Short mmCIF file of C-alpha atoms in Angstrom, two decimals:
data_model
loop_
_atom_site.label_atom_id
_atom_site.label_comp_id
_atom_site.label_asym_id
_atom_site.label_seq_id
_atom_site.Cartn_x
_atom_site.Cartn_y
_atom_site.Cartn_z
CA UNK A 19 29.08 -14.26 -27.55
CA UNK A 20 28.36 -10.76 -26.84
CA UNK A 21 26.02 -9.87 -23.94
CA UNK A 22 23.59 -6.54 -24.49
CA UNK A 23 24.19 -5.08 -21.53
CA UNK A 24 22.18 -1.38 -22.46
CA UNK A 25 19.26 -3.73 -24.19
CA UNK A 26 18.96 -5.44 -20.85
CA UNK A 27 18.97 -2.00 -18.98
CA UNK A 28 16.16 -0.38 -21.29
CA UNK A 29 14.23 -3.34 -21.33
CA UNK A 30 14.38 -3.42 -17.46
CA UNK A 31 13.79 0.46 -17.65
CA UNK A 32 10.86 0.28 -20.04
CA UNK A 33 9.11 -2.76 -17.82
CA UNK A 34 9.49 -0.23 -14.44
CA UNK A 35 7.49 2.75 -16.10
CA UNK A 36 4.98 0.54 -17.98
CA UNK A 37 4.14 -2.31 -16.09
CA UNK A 38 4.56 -1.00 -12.75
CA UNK A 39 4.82 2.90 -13.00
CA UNK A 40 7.50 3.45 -10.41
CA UNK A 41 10.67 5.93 -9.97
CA UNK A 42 13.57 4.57 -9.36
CA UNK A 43 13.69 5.45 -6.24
CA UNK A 44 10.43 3.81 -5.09
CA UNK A 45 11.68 0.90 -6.99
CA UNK A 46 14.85 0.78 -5.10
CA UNK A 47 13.20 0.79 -2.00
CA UNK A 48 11.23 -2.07 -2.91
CA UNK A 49 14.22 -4.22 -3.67
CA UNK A 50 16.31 -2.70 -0.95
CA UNK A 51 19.10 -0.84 -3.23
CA UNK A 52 19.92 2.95 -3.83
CA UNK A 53 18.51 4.62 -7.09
CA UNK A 54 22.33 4.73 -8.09
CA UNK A 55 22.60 1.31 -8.34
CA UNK A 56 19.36 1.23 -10.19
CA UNK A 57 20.51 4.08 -12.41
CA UNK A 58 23.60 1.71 -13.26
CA UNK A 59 21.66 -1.27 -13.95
CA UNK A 60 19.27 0.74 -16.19
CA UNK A 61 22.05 2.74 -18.14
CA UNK A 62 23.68 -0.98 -18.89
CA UNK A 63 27.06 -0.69 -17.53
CA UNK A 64 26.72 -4.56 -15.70
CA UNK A 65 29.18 -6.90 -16.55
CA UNK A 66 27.79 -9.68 -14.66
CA UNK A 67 24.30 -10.56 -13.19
CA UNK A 68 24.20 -9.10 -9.98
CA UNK A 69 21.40 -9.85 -6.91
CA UNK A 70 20.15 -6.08 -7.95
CA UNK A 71 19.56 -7.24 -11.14
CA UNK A 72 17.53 -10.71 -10.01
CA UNK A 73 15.67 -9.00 -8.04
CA UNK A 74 14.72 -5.86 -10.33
CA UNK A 75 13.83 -8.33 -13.22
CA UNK A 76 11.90 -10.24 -10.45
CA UNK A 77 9.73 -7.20 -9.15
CA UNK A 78 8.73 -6.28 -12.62
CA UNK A 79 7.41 -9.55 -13.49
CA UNK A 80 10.04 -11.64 -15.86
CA UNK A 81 10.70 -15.50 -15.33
CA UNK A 82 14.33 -16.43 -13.78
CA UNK A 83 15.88 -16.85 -17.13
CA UNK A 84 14.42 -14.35 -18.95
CA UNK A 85 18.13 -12.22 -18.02
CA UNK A 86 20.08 -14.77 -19.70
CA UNK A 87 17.50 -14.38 -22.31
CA UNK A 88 18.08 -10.68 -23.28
CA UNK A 89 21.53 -10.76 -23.29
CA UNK A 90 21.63 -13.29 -25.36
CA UNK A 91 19.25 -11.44 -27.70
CA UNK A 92 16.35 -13.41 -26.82
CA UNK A 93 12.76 -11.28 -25.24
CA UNK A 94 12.15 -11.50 -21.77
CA UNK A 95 9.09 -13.48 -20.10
CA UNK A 96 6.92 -12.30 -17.84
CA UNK A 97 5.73 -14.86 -15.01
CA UNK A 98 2.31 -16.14 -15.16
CA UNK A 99 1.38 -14.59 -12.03
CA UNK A 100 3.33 -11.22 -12.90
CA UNK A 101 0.09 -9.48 -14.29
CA UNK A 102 -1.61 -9.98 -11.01
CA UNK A 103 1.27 -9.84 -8.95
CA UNK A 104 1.91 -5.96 -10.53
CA UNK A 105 -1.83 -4.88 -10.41
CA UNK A 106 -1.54 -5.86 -6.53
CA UNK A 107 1.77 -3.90 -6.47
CA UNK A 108 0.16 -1.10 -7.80
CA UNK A 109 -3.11 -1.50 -6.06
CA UNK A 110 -1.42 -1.73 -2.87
CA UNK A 111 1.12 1.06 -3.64
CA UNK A 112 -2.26 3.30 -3.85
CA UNK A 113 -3.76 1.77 -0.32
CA UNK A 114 -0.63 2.57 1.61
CA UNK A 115 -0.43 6.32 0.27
CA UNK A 116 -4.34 6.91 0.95
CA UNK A 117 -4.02 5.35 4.39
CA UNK A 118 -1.13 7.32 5.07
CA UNK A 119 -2.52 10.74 4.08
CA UNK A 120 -6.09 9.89 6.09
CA UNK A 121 -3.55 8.88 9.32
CA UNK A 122 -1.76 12.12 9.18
CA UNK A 123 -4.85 14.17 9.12
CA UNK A 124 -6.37 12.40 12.47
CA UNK A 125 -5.43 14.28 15.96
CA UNK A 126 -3.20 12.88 18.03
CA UNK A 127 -5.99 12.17 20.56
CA UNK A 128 -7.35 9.76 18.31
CA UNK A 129 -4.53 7.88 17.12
CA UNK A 130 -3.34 7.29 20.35
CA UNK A 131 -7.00 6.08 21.50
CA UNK A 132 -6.74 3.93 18.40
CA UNK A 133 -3.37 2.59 19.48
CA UNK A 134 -4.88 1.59 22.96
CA UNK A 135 -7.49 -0.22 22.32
CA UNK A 136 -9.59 -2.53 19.78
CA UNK A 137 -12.40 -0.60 17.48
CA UNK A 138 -15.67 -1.58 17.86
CA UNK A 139 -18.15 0.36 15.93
CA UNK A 140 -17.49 3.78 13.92
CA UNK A 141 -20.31 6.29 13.18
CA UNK A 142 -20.46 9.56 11.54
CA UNK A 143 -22.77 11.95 13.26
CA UNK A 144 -24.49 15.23 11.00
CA UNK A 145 -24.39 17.73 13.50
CA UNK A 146 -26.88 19.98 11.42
CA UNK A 147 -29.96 19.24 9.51
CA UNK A 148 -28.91 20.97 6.14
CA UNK A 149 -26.28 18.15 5.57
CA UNK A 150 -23.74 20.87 5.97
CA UNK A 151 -20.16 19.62 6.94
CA UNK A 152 -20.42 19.82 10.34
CA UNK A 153 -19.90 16.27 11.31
CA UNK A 154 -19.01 14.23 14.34
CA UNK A 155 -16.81 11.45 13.78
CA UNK A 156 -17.33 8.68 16.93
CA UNK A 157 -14.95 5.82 17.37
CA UNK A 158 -15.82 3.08 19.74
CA UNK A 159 -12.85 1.33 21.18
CA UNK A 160 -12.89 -1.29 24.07
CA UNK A 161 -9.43 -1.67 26.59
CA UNK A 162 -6.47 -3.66 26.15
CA UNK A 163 -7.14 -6.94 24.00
CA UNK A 164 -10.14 -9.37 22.55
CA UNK A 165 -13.45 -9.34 25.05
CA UNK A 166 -15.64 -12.30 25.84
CA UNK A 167 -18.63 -12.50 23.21
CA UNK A 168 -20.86 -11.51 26.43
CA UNK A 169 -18.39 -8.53 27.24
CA UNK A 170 -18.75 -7.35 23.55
CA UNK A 171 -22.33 -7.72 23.08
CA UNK A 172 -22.79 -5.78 26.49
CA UNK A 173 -20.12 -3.32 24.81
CA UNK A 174 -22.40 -2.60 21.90
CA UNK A 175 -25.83 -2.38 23.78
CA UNK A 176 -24.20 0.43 26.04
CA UNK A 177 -23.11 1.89 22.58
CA UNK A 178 -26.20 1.67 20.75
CA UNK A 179 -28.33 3.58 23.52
CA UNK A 180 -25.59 6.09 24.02
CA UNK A 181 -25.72 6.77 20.09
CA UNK A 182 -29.65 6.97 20.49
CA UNK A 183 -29.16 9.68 23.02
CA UNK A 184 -27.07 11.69 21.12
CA UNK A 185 -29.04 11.75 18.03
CA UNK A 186 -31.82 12.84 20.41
CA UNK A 187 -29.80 15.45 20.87
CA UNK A 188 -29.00 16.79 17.85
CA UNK A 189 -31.27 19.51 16.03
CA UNK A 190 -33.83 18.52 13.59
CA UNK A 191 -34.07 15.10 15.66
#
């Protein structure tokens, strides 16, 4: 019996772009292999079923067998949980990138004060009345690890009447 090794490659191919709209590089990072390897699998030069190609069918959502499957002929099928299991992907994929690009535009000040300590409260602060973007950004962070309810709580009061102060201060107020 012959085995369709391309058919298995564009199927794999196809399944990347559409169902989970990665490169092959992002891909390979995912599954912990180079894009060449990917590049292989995908132009169907295989001659056996590698771990690379488990795990790629795995990541874009097709059942154990469904390999076998397609080289057999056969169609490959997707997981029951592969639908959600690629809209997380994807979702998540979209998280990490947004949180990455807001970290890289915070000052160095502030990520290390971040680092240091556990975030209480946040508050933005319009330093005009016009709604103009001058804007204070506060971030309230308490010392090394979890505080006693009471410790908190006396946290927060000090907090709240220091923010009341300095929207006294502000114009307009």
């Amino acid at each position: 019996m012959t085995q369709d090794w391309a058919r298995l490659g564009a199927l794999l191919r196809t399944a990347r772009e559409d169902r989970l709209a990665l490169s092959q590089a992002d891909l390979g990072e995912r599954i912990g292999v180079g894009r060449n390897a990917l590049r292989a699998v995908e132009a169907g030069t295989g001659k056996r079923i590698t771990p690379t190609i488990r795990r790629y069918a795995h990541e874009v959502g097709w059942t154990e067998d469904s390999i076998e499957s397609v080289l057999a002929g056969g169609e490959p099928v997707l997981r029951e949980d592969s639908a959600d299991t690629a809209a997380q992907a994807v979702q998540a994929d979209a998280v990490t990138e947004l949180a990455k690009a807001l970290v890289a535009r915070l000052p160095a000040r502030v990520l290390q004060e971040l680092a240091d300590g556990e975030v209480m409260d946040t508050d933005i602060v319009d330093l005009r009345k016009d709604g103009s973007s001058a804007v204070m950004t506060l971030v309230v962070k308490r010392g090394d690890g979890p505080a006693q309810p009471d410790q908190v709580r006396e946290d927060l009061s000090a907090w709240a009447k220091a923010q009341r102060e300095l929207r006294r201060m502000l114009p307009g107020s």
